[in-house]
Amino acid sequence: MQDYRMWVGGDWCDAAGGATFASANPYTGENWARFPRADAQDVDRAVEAAHLAFTEGDWPNWTASARGAALTRLAGLITEEAERLAEIEVRDNGKLMAEMGNQCRYMANWYAYYGGLADKVEGHVPPIDKPGVVNMVHYEPLGVCALITPWNSPLLLLAWKLAPALAAGNTVVIKPSEYTSASTLELMVLVEKAGIPPGVVNVVTGFGAEAGMPLVTHPLVRKIAFTGGESAGQAINEAAARDFKKVTLELGGKSPNIVFDDADLDAAVPGAVSGIFAASGQTCVAGSRLLLQESIYDDFLARLVGMAKAARLGDPMAPETNISPVATRAQHEKVLSYIETARAEGARCVLGGKAARPEGSGGHFVEPTIFVDVRNDMRIAQEEVFGPVLSVMRFRDEDEAVAIANDVLYGLAAGVWTRDLTRALRMSRRLQAGTVWVNTYRSTSYTTPFGGWKRSGLGRENGSEAIKEYLQPKSVWLAEPVAVANPFIRR
Ligand code: NAD
């Protein structure tokens, strides 16, 4: 059992009350690490440290170039440590080492990108409509930002928030998922090595109600950046609204993956498999509704089932494993209950549909599961399962595909497979989603915005626009002094 401590004001510390909680390895099922269990008192200490670092000391005097240089150093340190960080993530969330290794190496790009962007955010001088006046617009940081992350991609989703928040000059308090706190704490060693001053980045570990909500409602917190489920997102949005705090919310999805009859099936079949079964379906962008055009339906389905059936369940550290465990027992039960609901609603299971446990594992697996005869009004087609469960539907033409695709409460992402460029453009315009992939799926990048329509979220992460989510404009008026004849009339 490894003992971790929280990172507050540049010191490693325990919870004030001394409480702890444990984190289990989803593959072995055994607890491997212990963390301080923060409550409102610990959150207050962390927010005060962040507030102090924002208002006094070195950080407020750092130039944007100095902040950028520190982020660039952090990117280099992450690259050196990527394998080790990925191993910790696998131990905590059970996802494949092959995926988490790539993710941790790629994640360094966010720090390099926003490091480069830090001193390229320019204000402007509007041609103001008053004589003898110069008006300047500066972009200033917000203050203390609360960064709350989920368990499925802890360090990557933190990078989407932490890199722009620091580039913009804010200070932060991070609350990682109670299931995956270790990698975020390990990152703090690198944050310190990169020369980021004490108190600029703080981490409290604990649960949503005990640590997350006190962080959201703390009066000194000015912004909340959250990735997670819909119900927590709703609670955070409501609490933030009461104090007029800014929010960025990255929530769930029920993304359509649409295959037209002119698609390159050699690309589309693996695209559909990876869209839903990669990470055991535990991704916000999972292509959990597969829409197949009538004329290719049977052929596509046969190839899809063949490929999914061959997927190997096993140890996420082993390179030959394709399907990793579901991260928690609660999530496992939720996925299985959706499978039962789908059956009860009349969907037909053509692959999987059961729990599994490969030899040597003490964890919880679900077989890759495919349902056909799904109607779009069934719960399995409308609600996020967050597991390896695919709903397949058929469509006649473009209009019907669009109608089915958009008929959900979510709008995070959509996939389109076609060789017809004009159709691709039309579909990308008509689909209600923050991201549309044509002939690819699951790609994200630090250079392009990511976020959801409808109940999938608010605001955008990534790309050059995202830094504005951590800045506020200030309008400064410089006037030549003039004697005013009548001070009661505005100039
Ligand atoms: P979750 O909402 O249970 O928890 C996310 C984080 O919020 C955790 O740190 C948790 O402790 C905290 N939290 C929970 N309740 C809270 C509250 N009331 N106040 C403050 N903090 C609270 O989500 P999860 O199960 O960890 O993650 C899975 C969900 O995340 C899925 O719905 C998935 O779609 C979503 N997700 C979205 C994206 C995206 O970018 N859109 C990416 C990954 C995951």
XYZ file of C-alpha atoms and ligand atoms in Angstrom:
535
model
C 0.000 0.000 0.000
C 1.423 3.356 -1.011
C 0.613 6.440 1.068
C 0.115 9.743 -0.717
C -0.246 13.210 0.764
C -1.986 16.297 -0.605
C -0.110 19.245 -2.121
C -1.110 22.575 -0.563
C 0.865 25.829 -0.561
C 4.005 24.002 -1.694
C 3.866 21.417 1.123
C 2.833 17.773 1.296
C 0.148 17.405 3.946
C -2.546 15.158 5.414
C -6.202 16.031 5.879
C -6.711 18.185 8.976
C -8.972 15.525 10.486
C -6.483 12.749 9.621
C -9.019 10.740 7.594
C -7.903 8.701 4.565
C -9.431 6.598 1.796
C -8.039 3.873 -0.450
C -7.909 3.395 -4.186
C -8.178 -0.024 -5.846
C -6.442 -1.399 -8.922
C -9.371 -2.263 -11.243
C -7.546 -5.284 -12.695
C -6.499 -6.977 -9.450
C -9.400 -5.593 -7.422
C -6.966 -4.850 -4.586
C -6.374 -1.554 -2.827
C -2.926 -0.199 -3.681
C -2.825 3.434 -2.525
C -4.144 5.582 0.312
C -4.961 9.301 0.187
C -5.970 12.041 2.626
C -9.753 12.444 2.738
C -10.200 16.205 2.483
C -13.183 18.095 3.834
C -14.250 21.749 3.779
C -11.481 22.725 6.209
C -8.758 21.311 3.923
C -10.379 22.884 0.886
C -10.385 26.247 2.641
C -6.652 25.934 3.373
C -5.902 25.082 -0.265
C -8.036 27.924 -1.638
C -6.427 30.396 0.799
C -2.986 29.220 -0.394
C -4.021 29.694 -4.018
C -5.518 33.105 -3.256
C -2.340 34.206 -1.476
C -0.233 33.060 -4.428
C -2.519 34.992 -6.789
C -2.412 38.239 -4.846
C 1.065 38.282 -3.240
C 4.518 36.833 -3.793
C 6.224 36.138 -7.120
C 3.513 34.783 -9.393
C 1.487 37.987 -9.980
C 4.728 39.681 -11.098
C 5.769 36.942 -13.520
C 5.569 38.063 -17.113
C 3.512 36.018 -19.525
C 6.801 34.903 -21.119
C 8.044 33.603 -17.750
C 4.818 31.645 -17.247
C 5.165 30.244 -20.744
C 8.761 29.187 -20.089
C 7.712 27.330 -16.913
C 4.978 25.476 -18.811
C 7.490 24.553 -21.515
C 9.818 23.171 -18.813
C 6.888 21.206 -17.387
C 6.171 19.750 -20.845
C 9.784 18.510 -21.021
C 9.593 16.923 -17.556
C 6.306 15.182 -18.423
C 7.857 13.744 -21.583
C 10.714 12.288 -19.508
C 8.292 10.760 -16.977
C 5.472 9.755 -19.354
C 5.904 5.984 -19.005
C 5.946 6.110 -15.202
C 2.907 8.398 -15.062
C 1.058 6.094 -17.467
C 1.786 3.035 -15.305
C 0.296 4.847 -12.307
C -2.808 5.754 -14.312
C -3.258 2.120 -15.396
C -2.966 0.959 -11.776
C -5.685 3.447 -10.830
C -8.175 3.364 -13.728
C -7.435 -0.013 -15.335
C -7.222 1.303 -18.913
C -4.737 -0.224 -21.353
C -1.081 0.698 -20.927
C -0.894 0.992 -24.713
C -3.517 3.750 -24.576
C -2.362 5.499 -21.391
C 1.297 5.476 -22.549
C 0.295 7.321 -25.729
C -1.954 9.628 -23.773
C 0.707 10.617 -21.223
C 3.322 11.242 -23.939
C 0.831 13.265 -25.996
C -0.383 15.185 -22.941
C 2.950 17.073 -22.735
C 1.858 18.944 -25.896
C -0.815 20.847 -23.958
C 1.804 22.378 -21.674
C 4.097 23.182 -24.617
C 1.222 24.664 -26.655
C -0.172 26.892 -23.898
C 3.399 27.703 -22.829
C 3.909 29.082 -26.327
C 0.543 30.844 -26.304
C 1.024 32.560 -22.913
C 2.733 35.673 -24.311
C 0.707 35.816 -27.519
C -2.599 36.824 -25.965
C -2.822 40.421 -27.039
C -5.162 43.111 -25.885
C -6.246 45.836 -28.277
C -6.855 49.546 -28.623
C -10.373 50.080 -29.986
C -10.889 53.211 -32.107
C -12.953 54.808 -29.366
C -15.644 57.309 -30.378
C -14.558 60.071 -27.949
C -12.100 62.862 -28.646
C -8.945 63.056 -26.494
C -9.344 59.560 -25.125
C -7.302 56.382 -25.583
C -9.009 53.117 -24.657
C -7.052 49.910 -24.059
C -8.433 46.425 -23.546
C -6.260 44.081 -21.478
C -6.918 40.425 -20.720
C -6.437 39.597 -17.065
C -6.568 36.314 -15.118
C -9.655 35.478 -13.074
C -8.092 34.434 -9.768
C -8.406 31.031 -8.104
C -9.755 28.356 -10.457
C -11.129 25.011 -9.256
C -10.200 22.154 -11.591
C -12.280 18.990 -11.018
C -11.432 15.881 -13.030
C -12.884 12.386 -13.618
C -11.234 8.971 -13.503
C -11.136 7.931 -17.119
C -8.243 10.121 -18.369
C -7.057 11.914 -15.242
C -3.851 13.619 -16.409
C -4.979 14.385 -19.951
C -8.210 16.025 -18.830
C -6.262 17.919 -16.167
C -3.830 19.189 -18.840
C -6.794 20.593 -20.811
C -7.521 22.822 -17.790
C -4.244 23.374 -15.972
C -2.169 24.442 -18.993
C -4.461 27.321 -20.132
C -5.270 28.320 -16.521
C -1.564 28.826 -15.690
C -0.694 30.343 -19.069
C -3.353 32.983 -18.318
C -1.825 33.723 -14.891
C -4.419 32.143 -12.583
C -3.753 29.957 -9.563
C -5.588 26.664 -9.086
C -6.910 24.065 -6.678
C -7.294 20.642 -8.282
C -9.698 17.959 -7.031
C -8.968 14.712 -8.894
C -11.406 11.803 -8.917
C -11.472 9.776 -5.707
C -10.714 6.724 -7.894
C -7.609 8.171 -9.552
C -5.791 10.675 -7.354
C -2.260 9.241 -7.582
C -1.121 10.524 -10.975
C -2.201 14.108 -10.222
C -0.164 14.093 -7.002
C 2.838 12.629 -8.880
C 2.504 15.480 -11.385
C 3.000 17.974 -8.543
C 6.608 16.796 -8.171
C 7.139 17.917 -11.774
C 5.216 21.179 -11.254
C 7.630 22.050 -8.439
C 10.675 21.012 -10.507
C 9.472 23.233 -13.357
C 9.852 26.180 -10.957
C 6.178 27.072 -10.567
C 5.987 28.937 -7.225
C 4.384 27.363 -4.115
C 0.638 27.894 -3.809
C 0.087 28.426 -7.552
C -0.996 24.795 -7.974
C -2.660 22.901 -5.102
C -4.296 19.488 -4.910
C -6.944 18.285 -2.470
C -7.955 14.626 -2.589
C -11.340 13.308 -1.566
C -14.955 12.856 -2.551
C -17.374 14.978 -4.556
C -19.706 15.975 -1.733
C -17.010 16.366 0.958
C -14.267 18.122 -1.031
C -15.623 18.924 -4.513
C -18.694 20.921 -3.466
C -16.911 22.993 -0.765
C -14.369 23.870 -3.470
C -17.074 24.921 -5.931
C -18.872 27.070 -3.352
C -15.771 28.626 -1.777
C -16.172 32.422 -2.009
C -12.584 32.944 -3.236
C -12.987 30.569 -6.207
C -13.799 32.528 -9.370
C -14.060 29.762 -11.941
C -14.781 26.045 -12.072
C -13.530 23.822 -14.884
C -15.171 20.415 -14.567
C -15.137 17.174 -16.539
C -17.429 14.447 -15.349
C -20.957 13.151 -15.263
C -24.178 14.996 -15.894
C -25.576 15.027 -12.364
C -22.379 16.409 -10.799
C -22.165 18.900 -13.675
C -25.694 20.059 -12.968
C -25.030 20.476 -9.218
C -21.837 22.426 -9.962
C -23.539 24.639 -12.538
C -26.350 25.476 -10.108
C -23.968 26.241 -7.245
C -21.718 28.357 -9.503
C -24.704 30.342 -10.778
C -25.639 31.409 -7.244
C -22.267 33.186 -6.892
C -21.974 34.258 -10.568
C -18.876 32.134 -11.102
C -17.637 31.200 -14.546
C -17.834 27.519 -15.512
C -16.528 25.203 -18.182
C -18.390 21.889 -18.144
C -17.351 18.837 -20.180
C -20.058 16.239 -19.620
C -21.298 13.031 -21.152
C -22.489 12.038 -24.590
C -24.454 9.575 -26.696
C -22.538 10.066 -29.881
C -23.727 8.726 -33.261
C -21.243 7.019 -35.574
C -22.878 7.080 -39.037
C -21.777 4.812 -41.891
C -23.003 5.499 -45.438
C -23.047 2.861 -48.155
C -20.175 4.512 -50.062
C -17.821 4.364 -47.047
C -14.493 2.539 -47.068
C -15.586 -0.351 -44.868
C -11.992 -1.419 -44.187
C -11.630 1.853 -42.299
C -15.196 2.182 -40.979
C -15.403 -1.249 -39.282
C -12.310 -0.699 -37.094
C -13.503 2.893 -36.628
C -16.788 1.639 -35.183
C -15.014 -0.959 -33.006
C -12.551 1.556 -31.606
C -15.321 4.154 -31.200
C -17.166 2.026 -28.656
C -14.869 -0.718 -27.362
C -11.609 1.222 -26.832
C -11.185 1.907 -23.105
C -14.104 -0.509 -22.567
C -16.437 2.250 -23.724
C -15.403 4.482 -20.814
C -14.896 7.602 -22.892
C -17.148 10.626 -23.104
C -16.981 10.515 -26.912
C -17.835 6.790 -27.196
C -19.600 6.146 -30.504
C -22.309 4.265 -28.655
C -24.976 4.581 -31.379
C -23.915 3.023 -34.680
C -26.127 4.101 -37.583
C -25.765 1.887 -40.679
C -27.259 2.597 -44.091
C -29.697 -0.140 -45.079
C -27.824 -1.571 -48.083
C -24.615 -2.297 -46.107
C -26.303 -3.213 -42.823
C -25.902 -7.011 -42.913
C -22.385 -7.026 -44.340
C -21.165 -4.355 -41.917
C -22.745 -6.031 -38.908
C -21.127 -9.375 -39.732
C -17.683 -7.776 -40.025
C -18.230 -5.718 -36.870
C -19.251 -8.726 -34.779
C -16.286 -10.715 -36.157
C -13.783 -8.039 -35.156
C -15.316 -7.344 -31.738
C -15.539 -11.079 -30.947
C -11.792 -11.435 -31.472
C -10.993 -8.778 -28.861
C -8.952 -10.153 -25.942
C -9.932 -9.338 -22.373
C -7.061 -9.278 -19.897
C -4.301 -7.519 -18.014
C -4.204 -3.880 -19.127
C -0.392 -3.883 -18.815
C -0.072 -6.701 -21.394
C 0.421 -5.439 -24.959
C -1.849 -8.160 -26.414
C -4.885 -7.078 -24.327
C -7.645 -5.199 -26.160
C -10.351 -4.916 -23.513
C -9.573 -3.693 -20.006
C -11.755 -3.933 -16.919
C -14.515 -1.509 -16.081
C -13.012 0.926 -13.569
C -15.234 0.348 -10.543
C -17.726 -2.147 -9.165
C -20.471 0.522 -9.243
C -19.766 1.225 -12.905
C -19.805 -2.519 -13.629
C -23.237 -2.884 -12.052
C -24.505 0.133 -13.958
C -23.337 -1.292 -17.307
C -24.917 -4.695 -16.588
C -28.186 -3.082 -15.579
C -28.299 -1.177 -18.891
C -27.796 -4.495 -20.689
C -30.802 -5.922 -18.834
C -32.868 -2.837 -19.617
C -31.997 -3.092 -23.317
C -33.163 -6.718 -23.381
C -36.362 -5.822 -21.530
C -37.070 -3.033 -24.022
C -36.824 -5.498 -26.914
C -33.317 -4.897 -28.254
C -31.577 -8.093 -29.440
C -28.085 -8.921 -28.192
C -25.878 -10.349 -30.979
C -22.588 -10.298 -29.079
C -21.536 -10.414 -25.430
C -24.065 -9.162 -22.911
C -22.394 -10.675 -19.851
C -19.928 -9.965 -17.091
C -16.558 -11.663 -17.471
C -13.408 -12.222 -15.434
C -10.242 -13.362 -17.208
C -8.016 -15.772 -15.283
C -5.694 -13.996 -12.870
C -7.891 -10.933 -12.486
C -9.905 -9.888 -9.450
C -11.558 -7.084 -11.391
C -14.803 -6.505 -13.218
C -15.047 -6.939 -16.976
C -17.966 -6.704 -19.380
C -17.828 -8.538 -22.693
C -17.953 -6.340 -25.796
C -21.707 -6.138 -26.296
C -23.697 -5.360 -29.448
C -27.440 -4.762 -29.565
C -29.463 -4.685 -32.794
C -33.161 -3.920 -33.330
C -32.598 -0.810 -31.251
C -35.128 2.011 -31.533
C -33.818 5.488 -30.838
C -36.381 6.035 -28.079
C -35.025 3.119 -25.998
C -32.964 3.990 -22.926
C -29.978 2.119 -24.402
C -30.041 4.629 -27.300
C -30.693 7.723 -25.205
C -28.601 7.382 -22.028
C -24.854 7.268 -21.509
C -23.808 3.736 -20.455
C -20.057 4.424 -20.158
C -19.235 0.803 -20.930
C -18.595 -1.512 -23.906
C -22.200 -1.581 -25.142
C -23.123 -0.646 -28.709
C -26.604 0.101 -30.059
C -26.961 -0.507 -33.805
C -29.682 1.162 -35.849
C -30.405 1.341 -39.571
C -31.291 4.313 -41.744
C -32.508 4.834 -45.327
C -31.031 8.183 -46.314
C -29.204 11.260 -45.100
C -32.305 12.956 -43.702
C -33.188 9.952 -41.591
C -29.587 9.610 -40.360
C -29.553 13.259 -39.263
C -32.949 12.944 -37.569
C -31.845 9.908 -35.537
C -28.393 11.354 -34.791
C -29.734 14.635 -33.412
C -32.638 13.099 -31.485
C -30.802 12.896 -28.130
C -30.236 15.277 -25.250
C -26.472 15.275 -25.851
C -24.186 16.760 -28.497
C -20.568 15.963 -27.749
C -19.324 14.269 -30.929
C -20.407 12.497 -34.107
C -18.709 10.317 -36.725
C -19.477 10.165 -40.447
C -18.030 7.573 -42.827
C -18.368 8.409 -46.524
C -16.243 8.949 -49.634
C -18.526 11.788 -50.794
C -16.985 15.117 -49.801
C -20.097 17.200 -50.368
C -22.106 14.832 -48.199
C -19.371 15.024 -45.550
C -19.645 18.818 -45.520
C -23.449 18.716 -45.430
C -23.447 16.231 -42.571
C -20.868 18.189 -40.587
C -23.167 21.243 -40.851
C -26.331 19.373 -39.893
C -25.059 17.348 -36.928
C -25.604 18.926 -33.514
C -22.251 18.196 -31.891
C -19.143 20.049 -30.762
C -16.904 17.708 -32.782
C -17.634 15.957 -36.093
C -15.164 13.377 -37.351
C -15.279 12.314 -41.011
C -13.585 8.992 -41.789
C -11.911 8.958 -38.376
C -13.076 8.771 -34.747
C -11.838 9.717 -31.237
C -9.180 12.201 -32.386
C -8.538 15.214 -30.183
C -5.751 17.765 -30.261
C -4.422 20.675 -28.237
C -4.861 22.877 -31.334
C -8.626 22.591 -31.846
C -11.563 23.313 -29.525
C -13.411 20.501 -27.791
C -16.725 20.650 -25.966
C -20.386 19.849 -26.119
C -23.716 21.092 -27.356
C -26.912 20.647 -25.360
C -26.461 18.550 -22.186
C -22.878 17.652 -23.119
C -21.543 20.813 -21.583
C -20.723 24.495 -21.592
C -17.671 26.290 -22.956
C -14.716 24.849 -24.825
C -11.353 23.383 -23.928
C -8.258 23.196 -26.173
C -7.152 25.397 -29.027
C -6.296 29.064 -28.859
C -9.849 30.106 -27.862
C -9.714 28.076 -24.642
C -7.294 30.450 -22.931
C -10.039 33.107 -23.014
C -12.075 30.850 -20.694
C -9.458 31.721 -18.036
C -9.210 35.465 -18.773
C -11.445 38.492 -18.434
C -11.193 41.703 -20.464
C -10.551 44.992 -18.701
C -11.295 48.262 -20.462
C -8.928 51.083 -19.445
C -9.732 54.711 -20.375
C -6.930 57.292 -20.591
C -8.329 60.786 -21.066
C -6.716 64.178 -21.532
C -7.910 66.168 -18.540
C -10.432 68.759 -19.624
C -12.464 71.202 -17.591
C -16.032 69.986 -17.823
C -18.670 72.666 -17.971
C -21.517 70.476 -16.710
C -20.371 67.386 -14.742
C -23.915 66.013 -14.653
C -23.981 65.216 -18.365
C -21.958 62.228 -19.529
C -19.394 62.846 -22.271
P -18.298 12.159 -11.794
O -19.189 13.282 -12.200
O -18.813 11.133 -10.877
O -16.994 12.749 -11.062
C -16.134 13.684 -11.697
C -15.431 14.503 -10.628
O -16.387 15.337 -9.981
C -14.789 13.683 -9.512
O -13.583 14.312 -9.123
C -15.814 13.747 -8.397
O -15.285 13.569 -7.126
C -16.326 15.157 -8.579
N -17.679 15.390 -8.081
C -18.728 14.522 -8.047
N -19.822 15.129 -7.533
C -19.459 16.401 -7.253
C -20.154 17.525 -6.718
N -21.431 17.467 -6.373
N -19.470 18.683 -6.565
C -18.189 18.777 -6.926
N -17.467 17.747 -7.428
C -18.105 16.579 -7.602
O -17.749 11.560 -13.153
P -16.826 10.268 -13.335
O -17.667 9.067 -13.075
O -15.549 10.449 -12.599
O -16.503 10.366 -14.893
C -17.314 9.829 -15.865
C -18.140 10.908 -16.523
O -17.282 11.932 -17.052
C -18.923 10.397 -17.713
O -20.233 10.899 -17.684
C -18.178 10.969 -18.916
O -18.948 11.148 -20.070
C -17.666 12.247 -18.386
N -16.505 12.680 -19.157
C -16.638 13.750 -19.994
C -15.564 14.156 -20.772
C -15.660 15.342 -21.687
O -14.623 15.894 -22.034
N -16.842 15.766 -22.096
C -14.358 13.458 -20.692
C -14.271 12.370 -19.832
C -15.352 11.996 -19.059
